Amino acid sequence: STSPSGAVQMAVIPDGEELLAQASVLSVDDSPVNQVVMESILRPLVKNIRLCMDGPEALALIEDGGQLPDIILLDVMLPTSSGLQVCRRLRQRFSPTDLPILLVSGKSSKDSIVQGLEAGANDYIIKPFDSAELISRVACQLKMVANVKAKLKHAFTVDMQHKLLPPLIAQRMCGSEPDDLIDDLEDVSVLCAGIVDYSSLFAAGSQEVMNALSSLFAGFDFLCSRNDGWALESSEDCYMMMGGQDAKEADQAGRLVQVGLDMLQHARSIKHPTRPGSLEVSVAIHTGRVTAGVRASKISGGMHRFCVYGEASQVASCIQATATPMTLNVSGRTHKLIRNQFSCVSLGSRAHCGLEAVETFVVQDRSSPWEVAAAEARTKKESAAGGSPP
């Protein structure tokens, strides 16, 4: 769960009485009289009690894939297989947290108690015992197990939160109000890499498609992480990432351009599942303004996700949609930041997806067909002006 401030909180552990009411208890004892006594003590507090009269019956019940009890009350002096033998066998498969075992015995010597604990028991109670003591020991074990599981779940949730959020955002989640986690960022660069002719992939079998897409996006994730970018939520046919979200970096646009070129190179290494050749993508980058913040996602169990909206992501996506396959295109604003690092050719101003016209450039890279993009742009410009190609 999360606090009003957005920080992940550990779940509240129920009290002993509530845990007992929810628990499933297995009592293992070859004496019918002892079982009657045990059940009479537990029944007022525990609804789900199962009885086994010997070790093999208990092992069969547990090892045949049935639902594990929350705790076992295991008599030491059993026929066929002793309680110690049963305990040792169960510990080969189940940890003390997964399956608590409370040994019940008339042997009270220190050696007997040590043997029981070394066999893997969580606790050891000596007969005859007081009913209140038995209830307290069972409740104590249930509470310790619940506490361990809650801590593990909390640690997992916090770890996932940090994987789902940029580092500085994750740090701010502690002690911040949700409204404080919404930022208007002016100069971030957003990259959009889209798969060319995405629908054609599904002419192949699902395994081939999944292998190709998994390889493609795994490589993109690696490139994103290596360059301190942040992957954004996007549609299934494209990959979006952002640079400059944690702090303004003078070369964040240049780093993202290099990521884009590396993405093109990575795509060339992946065989297309339906035709000869490799997968094809087109990449676009725009530098501009976005609104970035966090929101809780029902799909991710209430954990917060980092979301970006606004001009930079919208323009990058629209430029990519019309880009020549296997080329990297940048907007005019991005070009101003990277023109001393990368050679580019202007494709002129284009109106994308109903937006105002945006000047677009193709990055010159010897491995990409940037000349094709430049030639197409010249043809369109001459056609629009009423001229003819030379």
XYZ file of C-alpha atoms in Angstrom:
390
model
C 0.000 0.000 0.000
C 1.026 3.631 -0.305
C 0.733 6.495 2.137
C -0.970 9.804 1.254
C 2.533 11.066 0.456
C 3.044 8.308 -2.106
C 5.701 6.427 -0.136
C 5.340 2.644 -0.086
C 4.275 1.406 3.346
C 4.590 -2.095 4.776
C 1.296 -3.903 5.283
C -0.168 -3.901 8.788
C 0.251 -7.313 10.458
C -3.033 -8.686 11.919
C -3.072 -9.530 15.622
C -2.697 -13.117 16.869
C -6.406 -13.780 17.239
C -7.119 -12.692 13.677
C -4.248 -14.776 12.323
C -5.531 -17.831 14.202
C -9.024 -17.358 12.785
C -7.586 -17.297 9.247
C -5.082 -20.111 9.754
C -5.100 -23.703 8.579
C -3.606 -25.973 11.280
C -2.489 -29.576 10.775
C -2.193 -31.711 13.921
C -0.167 -34.937 13.601
C -0.485 -37.402 16.520
C -1.141 -41.155 16.660
C -3.200 -40.861 19.864
C -6.930 -40.239 19.315
C -7.163 -38.864 22.855
C -4.382 -36.345 22.207
C -6.086 -35.284 18.983
C -9.376 -34.702 20.807
C -7.559 -32.564 23.384
C -5.686 -30.602 20.702
C -8.845 -29.962 18.715
C -10.788 -28.860 21.809
C -8.089 -26.254 22.564
C -7.840 -24.918 19.001
C -11.463 -25.128 17.814
C -12.732 -21.966 19.574
C -10.108 -19.880 17.735
C -9.173 -21.875 14.610
C -11.804 -22.784 12.035
C -9.675 -24.937 9.737
C -8.129 -27.904 11.589
C -6.957 -31.090 9.876
C -5.872 -34.270 11.682
C -3.361 -36.940 10.650
C -2.649 -40.038 12.737
C 0.936 -40.719 11.598
C 3.903 -39.325 9.657
C 3.303 -41.025 6.276
C -0.292 -39.763 6.217
C 0.887 -36.201 6.940
C 3.645 -36.394 4.309
C 1.222 -37.715 1.701
C -1.213 -34.905 2.455
C 1.464 -32.218 2.096
C 3.602 -33.656 -0.699
C 0.738 -34.612 -3.014
C 0.313 -30.978 -3.985
C -2.512 -30.050 -1.679
C -2.781 -26.708 0.047
C -0.080 -26.253 2.661
C -1.221 -25.716 6.227
C -0.155 -22.476 7.874
C 1.408 -24.430 10.740
C 1.953 -28.089 11.745
C 1.679 -29.361 15.310
C 3.846 -32.479 15.059
C 4.146 -35.092 17.797
C 7.689 -36.433 18.198
C 6.751 -39.991 19.257
C 5.067 -41.342 16.123
C 5.000 -44.943 14.776
C 6.695 -45.784 11.457
C 8.326 -42.374 11.007
C 9.151 -40.290 14.061
C 8.259 -36.625 14.279
C 11.944 -35.754 13.886
C 12.167 -37.774 10.656
C 9.035 -36.148 9.282
C 10.353 -32.712 10.224
C 13.694 -33.317 8.490
C 11.960 -34.526 5.328
C 9.649 -31.511 5.203
C 12.598 -29.160 5.660
C 14.139 -30.545 2.489
C 11.293 -28.887 0.587
C 9.871 -26.141 2.765
C 11.585 -23.368 4.709
C 10.546 -22.428 8.277
C 8.741 -19.435 6.791
C 6.908 -21.476 4.161
C 5.833 -24.170 6.611
C 6.214 -23.542 10.374
C 6.507 -26.723 12.472
C 5.854 -26.830 16.213
C 7.102 -30.087 17.732
C 4.997 -31.518 20.558
C 6.735 -33.955 22.922
C 6.719 -35.431 26.401
C 10.532 -35.358 26.374
C 11.740 -32.329 28.288
C 15.517 -32.790 28.361
C 17.749 -30.162 26.788
C 19.129 -32.775 24.385
C 15.604 -33.602 23.150
C 14.773 -29.934 22.626
C 18.060 -29.327 20.784
C 17.448 -32.373 18.568
C 14.018 -31.066 17.672
C 15.276 -27.602 16.777
C 18.192 -29.025 14.796
C 15.713 -31.181 12.856
C 14.189 -27.931 11.605
C 11.374 -27.198 14.032
C 10.382 -23.574 14.569
C 9.469 -24.251 18.191
C 9.182 -27.058 20.741
C 6.439 -27.459 23.358
C 6.521 -30.005 26.181
C 3.540 -32.145 27.218
C 1.540 -31.714 29.296
C 1.102 -28.098 28.263
C -1.239 -25.319 29.233
C -3.822 -24.453 26.582
C -2.961 -20.749 26.801
C 0.719 -21.568 26.209
C -0.111 -23.625 23.121
C -2.306 -20.884 21.685
C 0.368 -18.255 22.379
C 3.115 -20.313 20.726
C 1.008 -21.003 17.640
C -0.027 -17.356 17.355
C 3.593 -16.261 17.806
C 4.755 -18.446 14.917
C 1.947 -17.228 12.663
C 2.780 -13.623 13.472
C 6.517 -14.074 12.855
C 5.826 -15.688 9.485
C 3.360 -12.936 8.547
C 5.937 -10.304 9.517
C 8.707 -11.914 7.428
C 6.425 -12.216 4.390
C 5.252 -8.605 4.792
C 8.860 -7.381 4.905
C 9.788 -9.409 1.828
C 6.765 -8.080 -0.063
C 7.569 -4.530 1.032
C 11.198 -4.862 -0.072
C 10.070 -6.269 -3.430
C 7.564 -3.429 -3.897
C 10.150 -0.756 -3.057
C 12.619 -2.389 -5.457
C 10.003 -2.467 -8.215
C 9.105 1.166 -7.474
C 12.706 2.186 -8.057
C 12.772 0.203 -11.303
C 9.559 1.828 -12.504
C 10.588 5.393 -11.645
C 13.624 7.538 -12.505
C 16.031 7.712 -9.533
C 15.305 11.311 -8.526
C 11.556 10.744 -8.815
C 11.803 7.621 -6.649
C 13.730 9.590 -4.022
C 11.113 12.312 -4.049
C 8.355 9.750 -3.508
C 9.447 9.632 0.134
C 7.711 12.395 2.044
C 6.236 14.257 -0.956
C 2.618 14.977 -1.694
C 1.403 13.545 -5.034
C 0.856 17.039 -6.474
C 4.504 17.855 -5.804
C 5.588 15.078 -8.171
C 4.285 16.777 -11.308
C 6.942 18.746 -13.207
C 6.894 20.912 -16.292
C 10.211 20.171 -17.989
C 11.277 22.584 -20.705
C 14.316 21.047 -22.371
C 14.107 17.280 -22.478
C 14.687 15.129 -25.522
C 12.260 12.351 -26.379
C 13.164 9.513 -28.744
C 10.572 7.417 -30.544
C 11.635 4.233 -32.372
C 8.849 2.587 -34.364
C 8.769 -0.778 -36.101
C 8.255 -0.436 -39.847
C 5.295 -2.387 -41.300
C 4.478 -3.774 -37.863
C 1.323 -5.589 -39.029
C 3.315 -7.809 -41.401
C 5.045 -9.448 -38.464
C 1.912 -11.336 -37.543
C 1.901 -13.346 -40.738
C 4.487 -15.473 -38.928
C 3.969 -17.815 -36.029
C 3.734 -16.255 -32.597
C 7.016 -17.734 -31.359
C 9.063 -16.228 -34.190
C 7.425 -12.836 -33.693
C 7.964 -12.876 -29.952
C 11.603 -13.891 -30.322
C 12.262 -11.030 -32.739
C 10.423 -8.421 -30.668
C 12.008 -9.623 -27.435
C 15.475 -9.320 -28.937
C 14.708 -5.895 -30.357
C 13.280 -4.355 -27.193
C 15.817 -6.024 -24.898
C 18.541 -4.319 -26.894
C 16.688 -1.010 -26.739
C 16.352 -1.377 -22.950
C 20.091 -1.969 -22.656
C 20.913 1.102 -24.750
C 18.464 3.211 -22.769
C 19.878 2.119 -19.407
C 23.506 2.448 -20.499
C 22.924 6.063 -21.497
C 20.946 7.088 -18.376
C 17.734 7.485 -20.346
C 14.283 6.522 -19.161
C 11.910 4.256 -21.062
C 8.386 5.629 -21.367
C 5.062 3.877 -21.687
C 4.187 3.548 -25.366
C 2.205 1.469 -27.819
C 3.272 -2.054 -28.701
C 4.807 -1.104 -32.058
C 7.211 1.547 -30.791
C 9.751 2.290 -28.081
C 9.985 5.698 -26.427
C 12.644 7.024 -24.097
C 13.550 10.353 -22.606
C 16.824 12.041 -21.731
C 17.454 14.964 -19.422
C 14.646 14.126 -16.993
C 16.757 14.029 -13.826
C 18.927 17.050 -14.451
C 19.763 19.288 -17.372
C 22.718 17.909 -19.294
C 24.436 19.885 -22.001
C 24.855 16.816 -24.197
C 21.608 14.959 -23.424
C 20.334 15.494 -26.987
C 23.634 14.274 -28.446
C 23.584 11.187 -26.272
C 20.062 10.397 -27.410
C 21.076 10.754 -31.074
C 23.851 8.224 -30.514
C 21.325 5.910 -28.853
C 19.127 6.254 -31.944
C 21.990 5.325 -34.261
C 22.813 2.347 -32.039
C 19.146 1.289 -32.177
C 19.282 1.233 -35.969
C 22.430 -0.876 -35.829
C 20.801 -3.242 -33.324
C 17.715 -3.676 -35.532
C 19.965 -4.705 -38.444
C 21.172 -7.668 -36.368
C 17.681 -9.145 -35.913
C 16.248 -11.384 -38.623
C 12.789 -10.458 -39.871
C 10.450 -13.397 -39.124
C 8.393 -13.183 -42.351
C 10.753 -12.141 -45.126
C 14.437 -11.959 -46.035
C 16.460 -9.278 -44.319
C 16.323 -7.733 -40.887
C 13.744 -5.900 -38.840
C 13.354 -2.266 -39.825
C 12.684 0.663 -37.538
C 12.606 4.401 -37.943
C 13.735 6.752 -35.191
C 12.878 10.365 -34.391
C 13.953 12.780 -31.651
C 12.462 16.087 -30.562
C 13.607 18.383 -27.785
C 10.943 20.386 -26.058
C 8.505 20.674 -23.193
C 6.757 17.841 -21.367
C 4.694 17.433 -18.242
C 6.098 14.549 -16.235
C 4.661 12.959 -13.119
C 3.645 9.769 -11.385
C 0.351 7.952 -11.210
C -0.775 4.774 -9.487
C -1.484 1.892 -11.830
C -4.121 -0.734 -11.014
C -2.350 -3.143 -13.337
C 0.868 -2.883 -11.295
C -0.890 -3.394 -7.962
C -1.118 0.266 -7.049
C 2.573 0.952 -7.611
C 3.360 4.301 -9.187
C 4.490 4.688 -12.771
C 6.341 7.555 -14.416
C 4.279 9.165 -17.170
C 5.069 11.894 -19.690
C 2.650 14.027 -21.677
C 3.113 17.007 -23.938
C 4.783 18.493 -26.955
C 8.130 16.677 -26.962
C 6.693 13.180 -26.920
C 3.889 14.059 -29.342
C 6.174 15.674 -31.920
C 8.761 12.871 -31.710
C 6.034 10.295 -32.278
C 4.594 12.179 -35.266
C 7.991 12.709 -36.926
C 8.759 9.008 -36.532
C 5.453 8.028 -38.161
C 6.496 9.645 -41.474
C 10.235 8.911 -41.342
C 12.031 6.857 -43.992
C 12.723 3.318 -42.717
C 16.091 2.811 -41.026
C 16.820 6.529 -40.705
C 17.169 8.818 -37.723
C 15.263 12.093 -37.932
C 15.526 15.039 -35.555
C 13.497 18.205 -35.158
C 14.953 21.663 -35.708
C 15.204 22.245 -31.961
C 17.172 19.049 -31.481
C 19.335 19.846 -34.494
C 20.482 23.120 -32.901
C 21.817 21.140 -29.962
C 23.614 18.424 -31.931
C 24.761 20.131 -35.158
C 28.357 20.369 -33.924
C 28.405 16.628 -33.204
C 26.469 15.086 -36.087
C 26.106 15.937 -39.779
C 22.483 16.375 -40.839
C 20.540 17.237 -43.970
C 17.397 19.342 -43.841
C 14.185 17.695 -44.990
C 12.317 21.000 -44.849
C 9.349 21.872 -42.697
C 6.585 19.326 -42.331
C 3.215 19.376 -40.659
C 2.894 16.245 -38.531
C -0.345 14.797 -37.166
C -2.170 18.103 -37.290
C 0.609 19.969 -35.468
C 2.273 23.120 -36.705
C 4.989 22.602 -39.299
C 8.236 21.376 -37.752
C 11.590 21.635 -39.494
C 13.048 18.154 -39.720
C 16.562 16.872 -40.367
C 17.894 13.411 -41.205
C 21.151 12.401 -39.527
C 23.851 11.380 -41.978
C 25.061 7.906 -41.147
C 26.872 5.697 -43.631
C 24.834 2.665 -42.565
C 21.442 4.309 -43.063
C 19.619 5.333 -46.275
C 19.633 9.018 -45.358
C 20.167 9.917 -49.036
C 16.800 8.298 -49.819
C 15.109 10.460 -47.190
C 16.789 13.584 -48.545
C 15.822 12.728 -52.136
C 12.210 12.087 -51.139
C 12.116 15.449 -49.368
C 13.457 17.239 -52.475
C 10.900 15.523 -54.694
C 8.027 16.522 -52.424
C 9.285 20.094 -52.223
C 9.606 20.417 -56.015
C 6.215 18.798 -56.548
C 4.606 21.199 -54.121
C 6.240 24.150 -55.901
C 5.008 22.917 -59.284
C 8.470 22.098 -60.593
C 9.858 18.806 -61.838
C 12.726 16.736 -60.549
C 16.047 17.335 -62.316
